mmCIF file of C-alpha atoms and ligand atoms in Angstrom:
data_model
loop_
_atom_site.group_PDB
_atom_site.id
_atom_site.type_symbol
_atom_site.label_atom_id
_atom_site.label_comp_id
_atom_site.label_asym_id
_atom_site.label_seq_id
_atom_site.Cartn_x
_atom_site.Cartn_y
_atom_site.Cartn_z
ATOM 1 C CA MET A 1 -31.860 238.771 127.462
ATOM 2 C CA LYS A 2 -29.184 240.842 129.480
ATOM 3 C CA ALA A 3 -28.093 243.615 128.620
ATOM 4 C CA GLN A 4 -26.051 247.041 129.193
ATOM 5 C CA ILE A 5 -28.891 250.039 128.887
ATOM 6 C CA LEU A 6 -27.479 253.146 128.340
ATOM 7 C CA LYS A 7 -30.560 255.472 129.997
ATOM 8 C CA SER A 8 -28.501 259.272 129.847
ATOM 9 C CA PHE A 9 -25.255 260.696 128.581
ATOM 10 C CA GLY A 10 -22.894 260.819 131.366
ATOM 11 C CA GLY A 11 -20.451 259.002 133.685
ATOM 12 C CA PRO A 12 -19.539 255.166 133.580
ATOM 13 C CA GLU A 13 -22.128 254.681 136.257
ATOM 14 C CA SER A 14 -24.661 256.026 133.426
ATOM 15 C CA PHE A 15 -25.329 252.063 132.387
ATOM 16 C CA GLU A 16 -27.817 249.994 133.616
ATOM 17 C CA LEU A 17 -27.903 245.814 133.484
ATOM 18 C CA SER A 18 -31.443 244.909 133.004
ATOM 19 C CA ASP A 19 -33.748 242.296 131.144
ATOM 20 C CA VAL A 20 -34.630 243.151 127.378
ATOM 21 C CA PRO A 21 -36.185 241.011 124.652
ATOM 22 C CA LYS A 22 -33.819 238.796 122.845
ATOM 23 C CA PRO A 23 -33.789 240.261 118.976
ATOM 24 C CA VAL A 24 -35.358 238.262 115.890
ATOM 25 C CA PRO A 25 -33.349 238.439 112.637
ATOM 26 C CA SER A 26 -34.755 239.500 109.613
ATOM 27 C CA ALA A 27 -33.783 238.738 105.776
ATOM 28 C CA GLY A 28 -30.450 238.588 105.667
ATOM 29 C CA GLU A 29 -29.840 238.541 108.959
ATOM 30 C CA VAL A 30 -28.352 237.005 111.464
ATOM 31 C CA LEU A 31 -28.696 236.490 114.938
ATOM 32 C CA VAL A 32 -25.509 235.810 117.405
ATOM 33 C CA ARG A 33 -25.004 234.608 120.853
ATOM 34 C CA VAL A 34 -22.221 237.036 121.974
ATOM 35 C CA HIS A 35 -19.505 235.616 123.982
ATOM 36 C CA ALA A 36 -17.388 238.929 123.754
ATOM 37 C CA THR A 37 -17.258 242.570 123.388
ATOM 38 C CA SER A 38 -14.692 245.153 123.887
ATOM 39 C CA ILE A 39 -14.286 248.631 124.682
ATOM 40 C CA ASN A 40 -13.186 251.537 122.221
ATOM 41 C CA PRO A 41 -12.743 255.337 122.902
ATOM 42 C CA LEU A 42 -15.857 255.711 120.890
ATOM 43 C CA ASP A 43 -17.898 253.912 123.485
ATOM 44 C CA PHE A 44 -17.061 256.348 126.436
ATOM 45 C CA GLN A 45 -17.466 259.200 123.096
ATOM 46 C CA VAL A 46 -20.758 257.767 123.044
ATOM 47 C CA ARG A 47 -21.573 257.227 126.214
ATOM 48 C CA ARG A 48 -20.708 260.889 127.541
ATOM 49 C CA GLY A 49 -22.950 262.554 124.388
ATOM 50 C CA ASP A 50 -20.232 263.179 122.263
ATOM 51 C CA TYR A 51 -22.562 261.603 119.400
ATOM 52 C CA SER A 52 -25.911 262.604 120.786
ATOM 53 C CA ASP A 53 -27.592 263.574 117.459
ATOM 54 C CA TYR A 54 -26.683 259.827 116.457
ATOM 55 C CA VAL A 55 -27.823 257.792 119.447
ATOM 56 C CA PRO A 56 -31.447 258.101 120.680
ATOM 57 C CA LEU A 57 -31.776 256.993 124.450
ATOM 58 C CA PRO A 58 -31.949 254.475 125.522
ATOM 59 C CA ALA A 59 -29.549 252.511 123.828
ATOM 60 C CA ILE A 60 -27.664 249.458 123.910
ATOM 61 C CA THR A 61 -24.187 250.320 122.809
ATOM 62 C CA GLY A 62 -20.907 248.711 122.039
ATOM 63 C CA HIS A 63 -18.672 248.314 118.439
ATOM 64 C CA ASP A 64 -17.251 244.860 118.358
ATOM 65 C CA VAL A 65 -18.646 241.083 118.908
ATOM 66 C CA SER A 66 -17.224 237.801 118.758
ATOM 67 C CA GLY A 67 -19.640 235.044 119.141
ATOM 68 C CA VAL A 68 -21.918 232.203 117.830
ATOM 69 C CA VAL A 69 -24.535 232.280 115.142
ATOM 70 C CA GLU A 70 -27.667 231.619 117.289
ATOM 71 C CA ALA A 71 -30.344 231.354 113.998
ATOM 72 C CA VAL A 72 -30.060 233.122 110.711
ATOM 73 C CA GLY A 73 -33.357 235.183 108.773
ATOM 74 C CA PRO A 74 -34.726 234.330 105.523
ATOM 75 C CA GLY A 75 -32.194 234.287 102.998
ATOM 76 C CA VAL A 76 -28.827 234.128 104.755
ATOM 77 C CA THR A 77 -26.281 231.866 102.335
ATOM 78 C CA ASN A 78 -23.110 232.437 104.560
ATOM 79 C CA PHE A 79 -23.702 231.302 108.056
ATOM 80 C CA VAL A 80 -25.375 228.383 109.881
ATOM 81 C CA PRO A 81 -26.099 228.063 113.264
ATOM 82 C CA GLY A 82 -22.876 227.308 115.031
ATOM 83 C CA ASP A 83 -20.955 229.118 113.266
ATOM 84 C CA GLU A 84 -18.250 230.937 115.071
ATOM 85 C CA VAL A 85 -18.202 234.945 113.670
ATOM 86 C CA TRP A 86 -17.061 238.114 114.120
ATOM 87 C CA TYR A 87 -17.427 241.511 113.724
ATOM 88 C CA THR A 88 -18.326 245.689 114.342
ATOM 89 C CA PRO A 89 -21.709 246.373 114.393
ATOM 90 C CA GLN A 90 -23.137 249.167 112.102
ATOM 91 C CA ILE A 91 -22.176 252.210 114.321
ATOM 92 C CA PHE A 92 -24.677 254.526 114.586
ATOM 93 C CA ASP A 93 -27.196 252.194 112.989
ATOM 94 C CA GLY A 94 -29.217 250.005 115.296
ATOM 95 C CA PRO A 95 -28.692 248.164 118.916
ATOM 96 C CA GLY A 96 -24.561 247.579 119.810
ATOM 97 C CA SER A 97 -22.666 244.751 120.934
ATOM 98 C CA TYR A 98 -23.030 245.446 124.888
ATOM 99 C CA ALA A 99 -25.923 242.199 125.176
ATOM 100 C CA GLU A 100 -26.152 238.504 125.351
ATOM 101 C CA TYR A 101 -27.655 238.565 121.562
ATOM 102 C CA HIS A 102 -27.054 240.913 118.885
ATOM 103 C CA VAL A 103 -28.686 240.793 115.397
ATOM 104 C CA ALA A 104 -26.574 242.054 112.078
ATOM 105 C CA ALA A 105 -26.653 241.715 108.289
ATOM 106 C CA GLU A 106 -24.544 238.790 107.516
ATOM 107 C CA SER A 107 -22.276 241.258 104.865
ATOM 108 C CA ILE A 108 -20.732 242.633 107.896
ATOM 109 C CA ILE A 109 -19.985 239.366 109.792
ATOM 110 C CA GLY A 110 -16.787 237.451 109.204
ATOM 111 C CA LYS A 111 -15.908 233.529 110.263
ATOM 112 C CA LYS A 112 -13.536 234.332 113.384
ATOM 113 C CA PRO A 113 -10.227 232.595 113.361
ATOM 114 C CA SER A 114 -10.284 229.496 114.625
ATOM 115 C CA THR A 115 -7.100 230.242 116.517
ATOM 116 C CA LEU A 116 -8.062 233.411 118.228
ATOM 117 C CA SER A 117 -10.404 233.219 121.683
ATOM 118 C CA HIS A 118 -13.399 235.358 121.668
ATOM 119 C CA LEU A 119 -11.697 237.679 124.038
ATOM 120 C CA GLU A 120 -9.140 238.052 121.543
ATOM 121 C CA ALA A 121 -11.732 238.086 118.617
ATOM 122 C CA ALA A 122 -13.452 240.974 120.125
ATOM 123 C CA SER A 123 -10.717 243.144 120.707
ATOM 124 C CA LEU A 124 -9.786 242.771 116.976
ATOM 125 C CA THR A 125 -12.735 243.526 115.104
ATOM 126 C CA LEU A 126 -12.680 247.876 115.170
ATOM 127 C CA VAL A 127 -9.440 248.447 115.546
ATOM 128 C CA GLY A 128 -7.920 246.333 113.236
ATOM 129 C CA GLY A 129 -10.900 247.254 110.623
ATOM 130 C CA THR A 130 -9.613 250.631 111.074
ATOM 131 C CA ALA A 131 -6.014 249.755 111.435
ATOM 132 C CA TRP A 132 -6.686 247.827 107.950
ATOM 133 C CA GLU A 133 -8.704 250.476 106.190
ATOM 134 C CA ALA A 134 -6.140 252.886 107.211
ATOM 135 C CA LEU A 135 -2.519 250.993 106.152
ATOM 136 C CA VAL A 136 -3.501 248.958 103.302
ATOM 137 C CA VAL A 137 -6.623 250.913 101.633
ATOM 138 C CA ARG A 138 -5.981 254.374 102.319
ATOM 139 C CA ALA A 139 -2.115 254.922 102.949
ATOM 140 C CA ALA A 140 -1.336 251.993 100.514
ATOM 141 C CA LEU A 141 1.988 251.218 102.160
ATOM 142 C CA ARG A 142 4.542 249.259 100.481
ATOM 143 C CA VAL A 143 7.093 246.694 101.131
ATOM 144 C CA GLY A 144 10.309 248.742 102.393
ATOM 145 C CA GLU A 145 8.635 252.143 102.631
ATOM 146 C CA SER A 146 8.738 253.481 106.270
ATOM 147 C CA ILE A 147 5.697 254.543 108.118
ATOM 148 C CA LEU A 148 5.255 256.620 111.987
ATOM 149 C CA ILE A 149 2.640 254.910 114.184
ATOM 150 C CA HIS A 150 1.682 257.169 116.532
ATOM 151 C CA GLY A 151 0.279 255.740 120.270
ATOM 152 C CA GLY A 152 1.623 252.346 119.510
ATOM 153 C CA ALA A 153 0.474 250.923 122.451
ATOM 154 C CA GLY A 154 -3.267 251.930 122.286
ATOM 155 C CA GLY A 155 -5.629 249.699 120.928
ATOM 156 C CA VAL A 156 -5.641 250.785 117.110
ATOM 157 C CA GLY A 157 -1.718 251.619 117.487
ATOM 158 C CA HIS A 158 -0.556 247.881 118.338
ATOM 159 C CA VAL A 159 -2.721 246.307 115.922
ATOM 160 C CA ALA A 160 -1.374 248.882 113.629
ATOM 161 C CA ILE A 161 2.298 247.686 114.403
ATOM 162 C CA GLN A 162 1.675 244.617 113.445
ATOM 163 C CA VAL A 163 -0.165 245.238 110.328
ATOM 164 C CA ALA A 164 2.575 247.381 108.911
ATOM 165 C CA LYS A 165 4.995 245.022 109.533
ATOM 166 C CA ALA A 166 3.451 242.259 107.897
ATOM 167 C CA MET A 167 3.352 244.998 104.583
ATOM 168 C CA GLY A 168 7.103 244.837 104.996
ATOM 169 C CA ALA A 169 7.460 248.343 106.340
ATOM 170 C CA LYS A 170 9.726 249.671 108.658
ATOM 171 C CA VAL A 171 8.325 250.951 111.767
ATOM 172 C CA PHE A 172 8.093 253.733 114.071
ATOM 173 C CA THR A 173 6.153 254.445 116.465
ATOM 174 C CA THR A 174 5.682 256.761 119.420
ATOM 175 C CA VAL A 175 4.976 255.424 123.112
ATOM 176 C CA ARG A 176 5.812 255.820 126.914
ATOM 177 C CA GLU A 177 8.866 254.700 128.112
ATOM 178 C CA ALA A 178 7.562 251.620 130.145
ATOM 179 C CA ASN A 179 5.987 250.622 126.657
ATOM 180 C CA PHE A 180 9.204 250.152 125.151
ATOM 181 C CA GLU A 181 9.456 246.479 125.180
ATOM 182 C CA PHE A 182 5.942 245.641 124.176
ATOM 183 C CA ALA A 183 5.918 247.620 121.507
ATOM 184 C CA ARG A 184 9.353 246.029 120.216
ATOM 185 C CA SER A 185 7.889 242.322 121.057
ATOM 186 C CA LEU A 186 4.818 243.232 118.172
ATOM 187 C CA GLY A 187 7.660 244.104 115.808
ATOM 188 C CA ALA A 188 8.201 248.258 116.128
ATOM 189 C CA ASP A 189 11.552 249.001 114.869
ATOM 190 C CA VAL A 190 12.207 252.137 116.399
ATOM 191 C CA VAL A 191 10.345 253.322 119.565
ATOM 192 C CA ILE A 192 10.279 257.071 120.581
ATOM 193 C CA ASP A 193 9.566 258.346 124.046
ATOM 194 C CA TYR A 194 6.422 260.605 123.238
ATOM 195 C CA GLU A 195 6.938 261.844 127.097
ATOM 196 C CA LYS A 196 10.557 262.887 126.713
ATOM 197 C CA GLU A 197 11.383 263.327 123.158
ATOM 198 C CA ASP A 198 9.856 265.506 120.572
ATOM 199 C CA TYR A 199 8.742 262.683 117.448
ATOM 200 C CA VAL A 200 9.293 265.195 114.771
ATOM 201 C CA ASP A 201 13.265 265.537 116.064
ATOM 202 C CA ALA A 202 13.598 261.818 116.618
ATOM 203 C CA ILE A 203 11.972 260.552 113.032
ATOM 204 C CA LEU A 204 14.302 263.295 111.892
ATOM 205 C CA ARG A 205 17.499 262.062 113.580
ATOM 206 C CA GLU A 206 16.558 258.431 112.597
ATOM 207 C CA THR A 207 15.633 258.780 108.992
ATOM 208 C CA ASP A 208 19.082 261.329 108.648
ATOM 209 C CA GLY A 209 16.356 264.086 107.513
ATOM 210 C CA HIS A 210 14.369 262.420 104.661
ATOM 211 C CA GLY A 211 11.219 261.460 107.347
ATOM 212 C CA VAL A 212 8.721 258.581 106.517
ATOM 213 C CA ASP A 213 6.242 257.702 104.188
ATOM 214 C CA VAL A 214 3.291 257.472 106.053
ATOM 215 C CA VAL A 215 2.131 259.049 109.765
ATOM 216 C CA PHE A 216 -0.449 257.504 110.890
ATOM 217 C CA ASP A 217 -2.346 260.101 113.338
ATOM 218 C CA THR A 218 -4.277 258.115 116.347
ATOM 219 C CA ILE A 219 -3.953 260.676 119.032
ATOM 220 C CA GLY A 220 -5.140 264.508 117.515
ATOM 221 C CA GLY A 221 -4.241 267.550 118.736
ATOM 222 C CA ASN A 222 -1.665 269.223 116.207
ATOM 223 C CA THR A 223 -0.229 265.765 114.892
ATOM 224 C CA LEU A 224 -2.160 266.929 111.761
ATOM 225 C CA SER A 225 -0.455 270.582 111.208
ATOM 226 C CA ARG A 226 3.072 268.692 111.887
ATOM 227 C CA SER A 227 3.288 265.734 110.420
ATOM 228 C CA PRO A 228 4.683 267.517 107.028
ATOM 229 C CA ASP A 229 7.464 268.100 109.461
ATOM 230 C CA ALA A 230 7.836 264.052 110.150
ATOM 231 C CA LEU A 231 7.012 263.188 106.159
ATOM 232 C CA ALA A 232 9.423 262.356 103.230
ATOM 233 C CA GLN A 233 8.520 263.909 99.850
ATOM 234 C CA LEU A 234 5.043 262.673 98.605
ATOM 235 C CA GLY A 235 4.100 261.294 102.082
ATOM 236 C CA ARG A 236 0.662 259.894 103.061
ATOM 237 C CA VAL A 237 -0.859 261.225 106.340
ATOM 238 C CA VAL A 238 -4.191 259.152 107.762
ATOM 239 C CA SER A 239 -5.901 260.298 110.403
ATOM 240 C CA ILE A 240 -8.854 258.759 112.316
ATOM 241 C CA VAL A 241 -8.921 261.521 115.283
ATOM 242 C CA ASP A 242 -11.389 263.921 115.804
ATOM 243 C CA ILE A 243 -10.671 267.175 113.639
ATOM 244 C CA ALA A 244 -12.819 269.137 115.098
ATOM 245 C CA GLN A 245 -9.985 271.891 115.503
ATOM 246 C CA PRO A 246 -8.899 273.738 112.659
ATOM 247 C CA GLN A 247 -5.638 273.487 111.763
ATOM 248 C CA ASN A 248 -3.152 275.028 109.516
ATOM 249 C CA LEU A 249 -1.972 272.239 106.877
ATOM 250 C CA VAL A 250 0.032 274.435 104.696
ATOM 251 C CA GLN A 251 3.306 272.855 105.613
ATOM 252 C CA ALA A 252 2.137 270.155 103.812
ATOM 253 C CA TRP A 253 2.562 271.742 99.986
ATOM 254 C CA GLY A 254 6.466 271.834 100.501
ATOM 255 C CA LYS A 255 5.689 268.007 100.707
ATOM 256 C CA ASN A 256 3.361 267.297 98.599
ATOM 257 C CA ALA A 257 1.851 265.357 101.012
ATOM 258 C CA SER A 258 -1.763 263.692 100.909
ATOM 259 C CA TYR A 259 -4.381 263.543 103.619
ATOM 260 C CA HIS A 260 -6.717 260.885 104.111
ATOM 261 C CA PHE A 261 -9.624 260.520 107.141
ATOM 262 C CA VAL A 262 -11.241 257.612 108.044
ATOM 263 C CA PHE A 263 -13.985 256.930 109.749
ATOM 264 C CA THR A 264 -14.229 252.828 109.976
ATOM 265 C CA ARG A 265 -16.627 251.103 107.784
ATOM 266 C CA GLN A 266 -17.963 247.380 108.197
ATOM 267 C CA ASN A 267 -17.104 244.826 105.442
ATOM 268 C CA ARG A 268 -16.720 241.155 105.742
ATOM 269 C CA GLY A 269 -13.785 241.516 103.080
ATOM 270 C CA LYS A 270 -11.521 243.299 105.868
ATOM 271 C CA LEU A 271 -12.389 240.373 108.468
ATOM 272 C CA ASP A 272 -11.348 238.130 106.205
ATOM 273 C CA GLU A 273 -7.987 239.754 105.252
ATOM 274 C CA LEU A 274 -7.136 240.302 108.997
ATOM 275 C CA SER A 275 -8.163 236.603 109.533
ATOM 276 C CA ALA A 276 -5.743 235.731 106.995
ATOM 277 C CA LEU A 277 -2.937 237.396 108.660
ATOM 278 C CA VAL A 278 -4.134 236.012 112.448
ATOM 279 C CA GLU A 279 -3.898 232.292 110.666
ATOM 280 C CA ARG A 280 -0.379 233.174 109.843
ATOM 281 C CA GLY A 281 0.669 234.582 112.861
ATOM 282 C CA GLN A 282 1.378 237.792 111.869
ATOM 283 C CA LEU A 283 -1.246 239.313 113.977
ATOM 284 C CA ARG A 284 -2.820 238.821 117.368
ATOM 285 C CA PRO A 285 -4.548 241.455 119.528
ATOM 286 C CA HIS A 286 -2.983 242.252 123.239
ATOM 287 C CA VAL A 287 -6.239 241.920 125.499
ATOM 288 C CA GLY A 288 -4.713 243.861 128.659
ATOM 289 C CA ALA A 289 -7.931 243.679 131.123
ATOM 290 C CA VAL A 290 -10.841 241.233 130.958
ATOM 291 C CA TYR A 291 -14.000 242.349 132.849
ATOM 292 C CA SER A 292 -17.432 241.297 132.969
ATOM 293 C CA LEU A 293 -20.354 242.827 131.251
ATOM 294 C CA ALA A 294 -21.775 243.624 134.758
ATOM 295 C CA ASP A 295 -18.784 245.771 134.870
ATOM 296 C CA ILE A 296 -19.043 247.771 131.911
ATOM 297 C CA GLY A 297 -18.782 250.940 134.295
ATOM 298 C CA LEU A 298 -15.637 249.961 135.303
ATOM 299 C CA ALA A 299 -13.939 248.990 131.896
ATOM 300 C CA HIS A 300 -15.256 252.421 130.597
ATOM 301 C CA ALA A 301 -13.374 254.070 133.616
ATOM 302 C CA LEU A 302 -10.008 252.441 133.012
ATOM 303 C CA LEU A 303 -10.109 253.203 129.616
ATOM 304 C CA GLU A 304 -10.812 256.753 130.050
ATOM 305 C CA SER A 305 -8.259 257.292 132.843
ATOM 306 C CA ARG A 306 -4.394 257.954 131.220
ATOM 307 C CA ASN A 307 -1.518 256.393 132.946
ATOM 308 C CA ASN A 308 -2.684 253.450 133.678
ATOM 309 C CA GLY A 309 -0.220 251.074 132.727
ATOM 310 C CA LEU A 310 -3.123 249.672 130.335
ATOM 311 C CA ARG A 311 -1.669 247.922 127.058
ATOM 312 C CA GLY A 312 -3.691 246.897 123.817
ATOM 313 C CA LYS A 313 -7.382 246.341 124.540
ATOM 314 C CA ILE A 314 -10.009 245.990 127.121
ATOM 315 C CA ALA A 315 -12.398 242.679 126.459
ATOM 316 C CA ILE A 316 -15.572 242.082 128.215
ATOM 317 C CA ALA A 317 -16.490 238.735 128.664
ATOM 318 C CA VAL A 318 -20.481 238.199 128.073
ATOM 319 C CA GLU A 319 -20.268 234.465 128.574
ATOM 320 C CA PRO A 320 -17.976 232.738 130.895
ATOM 321 C CA GLN A 321 -16.678 230.196 128.134
ATOM 322 C CA ALA A 322 -15.055 233.475 126.099
ATOM 323 C CA HIS A 323 -11.461 232.551 127.220
ATOM 324 C CA LEU A 324 -11.639 229.437 125.551
ATOM 325 C CA VAL A 325 -8.732 229.150 122.530
ATOM 326 C CA SER A 326 -6.553 231.360 124.119
ATOM 327 C CA ALA A 327 -3.004 230.540 124.594
ATOM 328 C CA ASN A 328 -2.468 233.851 126.756
ATOM 329 C CA VAL A 329 -5.415 235.179 128.363
HETATM 330 N N1 LIG B 1 -11.918 257.340 112.873
HETATM 331 C C1 LIG B 1 -12.072 255.816 113.397
HETATM 332 O O1 LIG B 1 -12.594 254.964 112.850
HETATM 333 C C2 LIG B 1 -11.633 255.494 114.601
HETATM 334 C C3 LIG B 1 -11.845 254.253 114.792
HETATM 335 C C4 LIG B 1 -11.176 253.896 116.232
HETATM 336 C C5 LIG B 1 -10.405 254.158 116.926
HETATM 337 N N2 LIG B 1 -10.715 255.996 116.803
HETATM 338 C C6 LIG B 1 -9.807 256.563 117.532
HETATM 339 O O2 LIG B 1 -8.444 256.986 117.613
HETATM 340 C C7 LIG B 1 -8.088 257.301 118.492
HETATM 341 C C8 LIG B 1 -7.376 255.509 119.549
HETATM 342 O O3 LIG B 1 -7.972 254.980 119.209
HETATM 343 P P1 LIG B 1 -7.379 253.972 120.400
HETATM 344 O O4 LIG B 1 -8.763 252.491 120.045
HETATM 345 O O5 LIG B 1 -6.228 253.208 119.849
HETATM 346 O O6 LIG B 1 -7.342 254.075 121.854
HETATM 347 P P2 LIG B 1 -6.647 253.724 123.286
HETATM 348 O O7 LIG B 1 -6.453 252.316 123.376
HETATM 349 O O8 LIG B 1 -7.198 254.793 124.533
HETATM 350 O O9 LIG B 1 -4.982 254.337 123.129
HETATM 351 C C9 LIG B 1 -4.579 255.408 122.668
HETATM 352 C C10 LIG B 1 -2.978 255.421 122.914
HETATM 353 O O10 LIG B 1 -2.347 256.461 122.923
HETATM 354 C C11 LIG B 1 -1.271 256.356 123.883
HETATM 355 N N3 LIG B 1 -1.047 257.931 123.541
HETATM 356 C C12 LIG B 1 -1.812 259.212 124.358
HETATM 357 N N4 LIG B 1 -1.070 260.242 124.472
HETATM 358 C C13 LIG B 1 0.063 260.443 123.620
HETATM 359 C C14 LIG B 1 0.881 260.994 122.690
HETATM 360 N N5 LIG B 1 0.984 262.001 122.759
HETATM 361 N N6 LIG B 1 1.759 260.331 121.676
HETATM 362 C C15 LIG B 1 1.311 258.459 121.460
HETATM 363 N N7 LIG B 1 0.599 258.015 121.934
HETATM 364 C C16 LIG B 1 -0.390 258.591 122.943
HETATM 365 C C17 LIG B 1 -2.119 256.020 125.198
HETATM 366 O O11 LIG B 1 -1.023 255.620 125.617
HETATM 367 P P3 LIG B 1 -0.456 256.196 127.071
HETATM 368 O O12 LIG B 1 -0.890 254.352 127.835
HETATM 369 O O13 LIG B 1 0.608 256.497 127.473
HETATM 370 O O14 LIG B 1 -1.410 256.926 127.541
HETATM 371 C C18 LIG B 1 -2.763 254.566 124.338
HETATM 372 O O15 LIG B 1 -1.897 253.957 124.031
HETATM 373 C C19 LIG B 1 -9.650 257.139 119.875
HETATM 374 O O16 LIG B 1 -9.680 258.743 119.385
HETATM 375 C C20 LIG B 1 -10.536 256.963 118.877
HETATM 376 O O17 LIG B 1 -11.516 257.450 119.139
HETATM 377 C C21 LIG B 1 -11.050 256.086 115.651
#
């Protein structure tokens, strides 16, 4: 099979499209013909060597799969050949999804929503699972509460807006002005231009000084230490970004705040919950760009650059038919 092999840590040119043996499913595993995958910041962080201790080279990387079951190993009960499936491969544990075939444990695989194309489905598994874990599992967002979602035009942010609206929350989000309409089209109630206005000032103005119930941090930097200024009493902060920089969180005491740190976990349950939102028309990933498996380096370069006009996700068509079943891609 064809696969993009990461031979050394470095720039987007570090991949080599190669022929490698097709994997074989063991007991409890499923062999999937990959129709589409997508790009996440984790992919270029891995490529650069940020996680070199966890990724032995050469490696097949990539963290989203949408495809069709080709074969099942002994003991698999939930899937048969021909099923359309989607999932995030186990992170830092075995080959990733930049390949024509992938093998995974059936416990982390879900049935792909029928109304999404493979490109769309592959654009949702990691970011959707992350947003679900952050908002539903950790923040336990409730109907009528308010949430500030940083980076509302990005891969995670644009999905988090839709999940939060489906949960009945009032959504504030930070985006650049060019993405105001995009964020509103996803359901955001209040859009804040992060380039022109301090988001804490904006939140206090828009909430009559009360602050929001939840802050979802997808950006990093000083967003954690500044979150208490934007939080209501008993507020919750959920961060999915690198916290290597020490931060002074003493202000959180005055707000009785809770902090949650999420490193996304794989399981079928989350995928099924996301699928239900998709089928109800409450969630749809936005595919902002599509590349082929051969052009994975170009896709990395685009996601890594800033101010590039990108909205939502970059999908990778591994199989030329990946766009079928799509209304808008
Ligand atoms: N812990 C986990 O399990 C987990 C899972 C998924 C992702 N992550 C991490 O979460 C982060 C976001 O991931 P992603 O997939 O959403 O990335 P992404 O698709 O690159 O989106 C990032 C978004 O942030 C926006 N942005 C940049 N600076 C901003 C600022 N100061 N204020 C508001 N928005 C800003 C960018 O908009 P512009 O177009 O305006 O630049 C872009 O839309 C990454 O660091 C990623 O590694 C962690």
